[in-house]
Short mmCIF file of C-alpha atoms and ligand atoms in Angstrom, two decimals:
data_model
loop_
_atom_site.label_atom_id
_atom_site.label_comp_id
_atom_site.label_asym_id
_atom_site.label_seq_id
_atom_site.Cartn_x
_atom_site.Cartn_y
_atom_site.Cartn_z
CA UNK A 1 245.39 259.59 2.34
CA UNK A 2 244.05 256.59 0.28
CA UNK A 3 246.83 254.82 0.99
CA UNK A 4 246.52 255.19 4.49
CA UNK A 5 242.97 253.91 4.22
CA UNK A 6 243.12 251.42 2.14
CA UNK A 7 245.99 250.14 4.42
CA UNK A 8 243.41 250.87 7.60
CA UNK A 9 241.42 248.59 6.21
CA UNK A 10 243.75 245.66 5.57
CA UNK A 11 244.81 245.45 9.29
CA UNK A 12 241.24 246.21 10.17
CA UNK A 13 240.25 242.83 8.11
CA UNK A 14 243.34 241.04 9.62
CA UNK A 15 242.58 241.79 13.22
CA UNK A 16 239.23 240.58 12.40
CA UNK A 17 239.85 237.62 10.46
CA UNK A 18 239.41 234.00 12.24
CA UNK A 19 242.80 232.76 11.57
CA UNK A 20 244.37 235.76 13.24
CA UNK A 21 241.94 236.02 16.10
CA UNK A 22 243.75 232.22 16.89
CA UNK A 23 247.37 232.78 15.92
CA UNK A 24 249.23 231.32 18.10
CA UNK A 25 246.44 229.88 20.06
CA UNK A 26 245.07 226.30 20.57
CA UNK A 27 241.77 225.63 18.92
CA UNK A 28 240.76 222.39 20.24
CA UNK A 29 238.09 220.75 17.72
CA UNK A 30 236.02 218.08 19.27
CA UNK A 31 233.99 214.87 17.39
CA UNK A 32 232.57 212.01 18.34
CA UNK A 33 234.09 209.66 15.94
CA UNK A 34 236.99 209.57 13.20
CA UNK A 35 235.69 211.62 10.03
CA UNK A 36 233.46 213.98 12.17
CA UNK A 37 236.09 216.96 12.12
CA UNK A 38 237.26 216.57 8.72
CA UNK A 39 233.45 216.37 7.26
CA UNK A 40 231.87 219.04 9.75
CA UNK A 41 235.23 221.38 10.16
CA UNK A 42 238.43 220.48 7.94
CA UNK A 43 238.83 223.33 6.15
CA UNK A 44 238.36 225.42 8.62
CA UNK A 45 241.14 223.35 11.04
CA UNK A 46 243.66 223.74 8.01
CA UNK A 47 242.91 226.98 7.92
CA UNK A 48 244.00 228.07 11.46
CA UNK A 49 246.72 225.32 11.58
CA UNK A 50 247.94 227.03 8.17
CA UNK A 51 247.55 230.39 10.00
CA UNK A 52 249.66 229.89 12.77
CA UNK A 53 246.95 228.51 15.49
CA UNK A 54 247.77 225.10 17.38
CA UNK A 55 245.08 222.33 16.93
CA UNK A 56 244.17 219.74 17.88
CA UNK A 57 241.62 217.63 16.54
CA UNK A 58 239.97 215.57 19.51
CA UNK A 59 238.43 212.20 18.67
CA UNK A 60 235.43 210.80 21.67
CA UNK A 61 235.64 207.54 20.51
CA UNK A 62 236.40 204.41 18.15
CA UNK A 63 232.93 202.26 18.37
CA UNK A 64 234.74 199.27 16.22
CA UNK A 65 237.44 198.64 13.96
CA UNK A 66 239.84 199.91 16.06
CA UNK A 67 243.18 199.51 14.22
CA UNK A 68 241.77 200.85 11.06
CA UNK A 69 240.18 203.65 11.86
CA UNK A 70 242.42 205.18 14.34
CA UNK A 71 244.88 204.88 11.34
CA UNK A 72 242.47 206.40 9.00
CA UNK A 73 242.29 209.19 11.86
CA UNK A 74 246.00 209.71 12.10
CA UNK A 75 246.12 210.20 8.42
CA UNK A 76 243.30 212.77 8.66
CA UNK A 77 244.86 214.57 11.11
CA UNK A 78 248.18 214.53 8.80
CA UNK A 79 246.69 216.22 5.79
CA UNK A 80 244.91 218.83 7.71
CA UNK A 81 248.50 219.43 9.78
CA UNK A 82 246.58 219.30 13.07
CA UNK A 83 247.17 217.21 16.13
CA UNK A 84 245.38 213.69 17.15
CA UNK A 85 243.61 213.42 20.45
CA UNK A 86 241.60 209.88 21.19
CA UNK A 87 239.74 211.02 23.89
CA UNK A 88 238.55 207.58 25.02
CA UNK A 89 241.83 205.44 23.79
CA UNK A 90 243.07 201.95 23.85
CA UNK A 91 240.52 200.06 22.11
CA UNK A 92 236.86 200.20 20.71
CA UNK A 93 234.15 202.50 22.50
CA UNK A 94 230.85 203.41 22.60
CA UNK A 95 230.38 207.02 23.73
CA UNK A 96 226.47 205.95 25.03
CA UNK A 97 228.36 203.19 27.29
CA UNK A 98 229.73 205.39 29.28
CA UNK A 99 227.61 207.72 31.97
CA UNK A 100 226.98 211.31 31.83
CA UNK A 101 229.41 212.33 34.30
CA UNK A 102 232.18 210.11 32.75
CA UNK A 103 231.77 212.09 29.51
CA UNK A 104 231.57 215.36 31.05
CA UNK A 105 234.48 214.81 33.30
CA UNK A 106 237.04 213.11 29.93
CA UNK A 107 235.98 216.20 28.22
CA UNK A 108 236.36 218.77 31.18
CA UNK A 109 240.54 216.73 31.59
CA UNK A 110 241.08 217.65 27.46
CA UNK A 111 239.93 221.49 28.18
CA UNK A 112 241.90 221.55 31.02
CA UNK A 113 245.02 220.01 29.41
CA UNK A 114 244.79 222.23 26.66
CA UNK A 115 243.24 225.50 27.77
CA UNK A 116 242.18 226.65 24.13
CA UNK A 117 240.71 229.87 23.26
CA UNK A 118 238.04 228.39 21.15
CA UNK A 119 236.16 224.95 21.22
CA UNK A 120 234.25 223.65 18.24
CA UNK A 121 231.92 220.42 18.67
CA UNK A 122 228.74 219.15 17.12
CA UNK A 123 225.69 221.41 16.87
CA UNK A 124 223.03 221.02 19.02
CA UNK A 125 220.58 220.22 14.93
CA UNK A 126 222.73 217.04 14.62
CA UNK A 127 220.24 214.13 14.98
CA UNK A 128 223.18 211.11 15.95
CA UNK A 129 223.48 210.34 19.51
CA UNK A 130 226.71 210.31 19.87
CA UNK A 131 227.15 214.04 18.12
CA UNK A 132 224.49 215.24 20.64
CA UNK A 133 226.05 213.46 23.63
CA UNK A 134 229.50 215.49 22.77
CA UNK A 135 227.75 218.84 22.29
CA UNK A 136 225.83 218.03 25.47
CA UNK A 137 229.08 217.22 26.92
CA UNK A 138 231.00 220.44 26.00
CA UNK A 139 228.48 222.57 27.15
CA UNK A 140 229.16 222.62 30.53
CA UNK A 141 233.01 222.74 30.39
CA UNK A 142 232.25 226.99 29.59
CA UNK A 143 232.49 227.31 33.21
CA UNK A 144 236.21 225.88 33.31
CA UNK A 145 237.15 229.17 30.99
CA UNK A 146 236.12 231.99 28.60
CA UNK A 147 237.07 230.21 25.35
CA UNK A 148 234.92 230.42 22.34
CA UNK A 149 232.44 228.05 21.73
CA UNK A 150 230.88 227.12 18.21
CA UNK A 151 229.34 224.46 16.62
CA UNK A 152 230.00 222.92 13.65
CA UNK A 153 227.53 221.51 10.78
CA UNK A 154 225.73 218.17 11.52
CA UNK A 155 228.49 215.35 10.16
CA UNK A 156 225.50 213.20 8.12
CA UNK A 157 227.27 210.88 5.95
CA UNK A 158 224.06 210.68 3.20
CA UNK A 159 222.66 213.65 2.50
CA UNK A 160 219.48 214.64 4.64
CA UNK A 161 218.08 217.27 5.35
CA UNK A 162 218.85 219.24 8.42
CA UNK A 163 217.87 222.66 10.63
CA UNK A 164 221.45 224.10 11.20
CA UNK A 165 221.37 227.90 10.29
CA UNK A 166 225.21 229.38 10.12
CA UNK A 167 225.47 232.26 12.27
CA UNK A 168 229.23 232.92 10.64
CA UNK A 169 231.12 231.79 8.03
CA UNK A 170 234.99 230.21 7.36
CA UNK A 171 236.06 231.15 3.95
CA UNK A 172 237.59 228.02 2.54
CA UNK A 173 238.38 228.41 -0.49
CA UNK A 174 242.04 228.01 0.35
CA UNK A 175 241.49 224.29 2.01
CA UNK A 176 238.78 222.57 0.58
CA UNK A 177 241.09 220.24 -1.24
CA UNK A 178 243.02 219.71 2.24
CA UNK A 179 239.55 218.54 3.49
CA UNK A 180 238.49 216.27 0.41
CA UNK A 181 241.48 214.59 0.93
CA UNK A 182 241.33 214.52 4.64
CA UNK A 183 238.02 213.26 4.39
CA UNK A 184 239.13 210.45 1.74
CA UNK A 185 241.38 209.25 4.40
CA UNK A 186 238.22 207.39 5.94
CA UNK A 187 238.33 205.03 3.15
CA UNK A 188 236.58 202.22 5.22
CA UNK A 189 233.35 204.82 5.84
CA UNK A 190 232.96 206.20 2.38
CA UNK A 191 234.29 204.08 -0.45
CA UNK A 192 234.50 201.21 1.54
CA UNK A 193 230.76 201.89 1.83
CA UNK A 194 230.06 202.61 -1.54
CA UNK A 195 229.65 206.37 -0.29
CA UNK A 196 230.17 209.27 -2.02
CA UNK A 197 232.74 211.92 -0.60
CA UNK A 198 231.64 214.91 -3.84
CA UNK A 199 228.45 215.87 -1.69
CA UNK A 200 230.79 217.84 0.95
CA UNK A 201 232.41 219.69 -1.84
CA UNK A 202 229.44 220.82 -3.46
CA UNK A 203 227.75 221.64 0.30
CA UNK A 204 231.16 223.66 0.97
CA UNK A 205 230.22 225.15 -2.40
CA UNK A 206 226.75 226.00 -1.68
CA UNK A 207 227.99 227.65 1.75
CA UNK A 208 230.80 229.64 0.11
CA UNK A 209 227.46 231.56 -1.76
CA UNK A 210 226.53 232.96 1.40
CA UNK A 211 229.42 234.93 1.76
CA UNK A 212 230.51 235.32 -1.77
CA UNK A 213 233.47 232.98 -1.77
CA UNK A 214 234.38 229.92 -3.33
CA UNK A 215 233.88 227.33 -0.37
CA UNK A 216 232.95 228.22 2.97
CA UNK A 217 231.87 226.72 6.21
CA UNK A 218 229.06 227.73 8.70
CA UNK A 219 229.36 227.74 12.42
CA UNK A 220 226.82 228.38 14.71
CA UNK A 221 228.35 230.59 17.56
CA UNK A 222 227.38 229.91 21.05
CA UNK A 223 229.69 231.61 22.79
CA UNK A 224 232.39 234.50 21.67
CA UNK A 225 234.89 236.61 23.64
CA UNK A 226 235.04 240.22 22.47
CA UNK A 227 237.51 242.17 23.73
ZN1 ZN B 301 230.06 210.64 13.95
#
């Protein structure tokens, strides 16, 4: 009878489990710039990549340096096993050039093209334009289907302080070197910079208390499909 329990309660905690809920699913990860996803999300995406789940890691824009940092990107992308999407390709772009509608409709084509069962973009405490013009921009695209919806920590690149309470929580424990390294891809933002990369660790560290883990990340849920 323990047995059975005890086994009750491992498939209980697998059905429930993030990675599972996306096995086999596309999680499509949205940011305005290279080094958005790995900062605000990459253990999380090498999580679900690691778990079986397809994703892709969308990028809005390059504002300058193109060459460089879509390399930087591609690199990214590599360590964390996930797929690159430039959303706004071919050469440097500003994501506030570019109307309202424009924005909405590139990010409506990606939903459409990839039909994902959750989405995962900026949070609505970020303070940078650009992260609020993506989460802005995502927002209506719910209508196009019932995929989840959740945002991700602001993507600050000194540390500042910011109103984003976590209403759930990625244990990372697994990936947080995946997403040090991904993150140390962006050499031309961080040491290039003279920026320090540890902060994200020790945040990740800080998170993982909440839930009694390691490393974790918080996501704000806007939208989630029960079943
Ligand atoms: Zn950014």
């Amino acid at each position: 009878m323990l047995r059975e329990d005890s086994l009750a309660a491992e498939v209980r905690t697998a059905r429930e489990s993030l990675p599972a809920r996306y096995a086999g699913r596309t999680v499509l990860a949205i940011g305005a710039h290279p080094d958005d996803l790995e900062i605000g999300i990459g253990g999380t995406l090498a999580k679900l990549q690691k778990n079986g789940a397809n994703v892709v890691m969308c990028v809005a824009s390059i504002p300058k340096d193109y060459e460089v940092r879509l390399e930087e990107a591609t690199e990214g992308a590599r360590i964390l096993g996930c797929e690159l999407k430039i959303l706004m390709e071919g050469g440097p772009r500003r994501i506030e050039d570019i109307k309202t509608c424009e924005l909405v409709g590139l990010v409506d084509g990606v939903i459409r093209e990839y039909q994902p069962a959750a989405v995962l973009t900026h949070s609505k405490s970020d303070f940078h334009n650009d992260h609020l013009l993506i989460y802005n921009a995502c927002l209506p695209a719910q209508r196009l289907g019932f995929f989840d919806l959740l945002s991700y920590h602001p993507t600050n690149c000194r540390p500042v302080p910011i109103a984003f309470h976590p209403t759930a929580y990625v244990d990372v424990t697994d990936t947080i070197d995946a997403k040090m390294h991904a993150i140390s891809a962006h050499a031309s933002q961080f040491g290039g910079r003279g920026l320090d990369t540890e902060m994200y660790r020790e945040f990740a560290h800080v998170q993982g208390r909440m839930i009694g883990v390691p490393y974790a990340e918080g996501l704000d849920v806007i939208r989630m499909v029960l079943a």
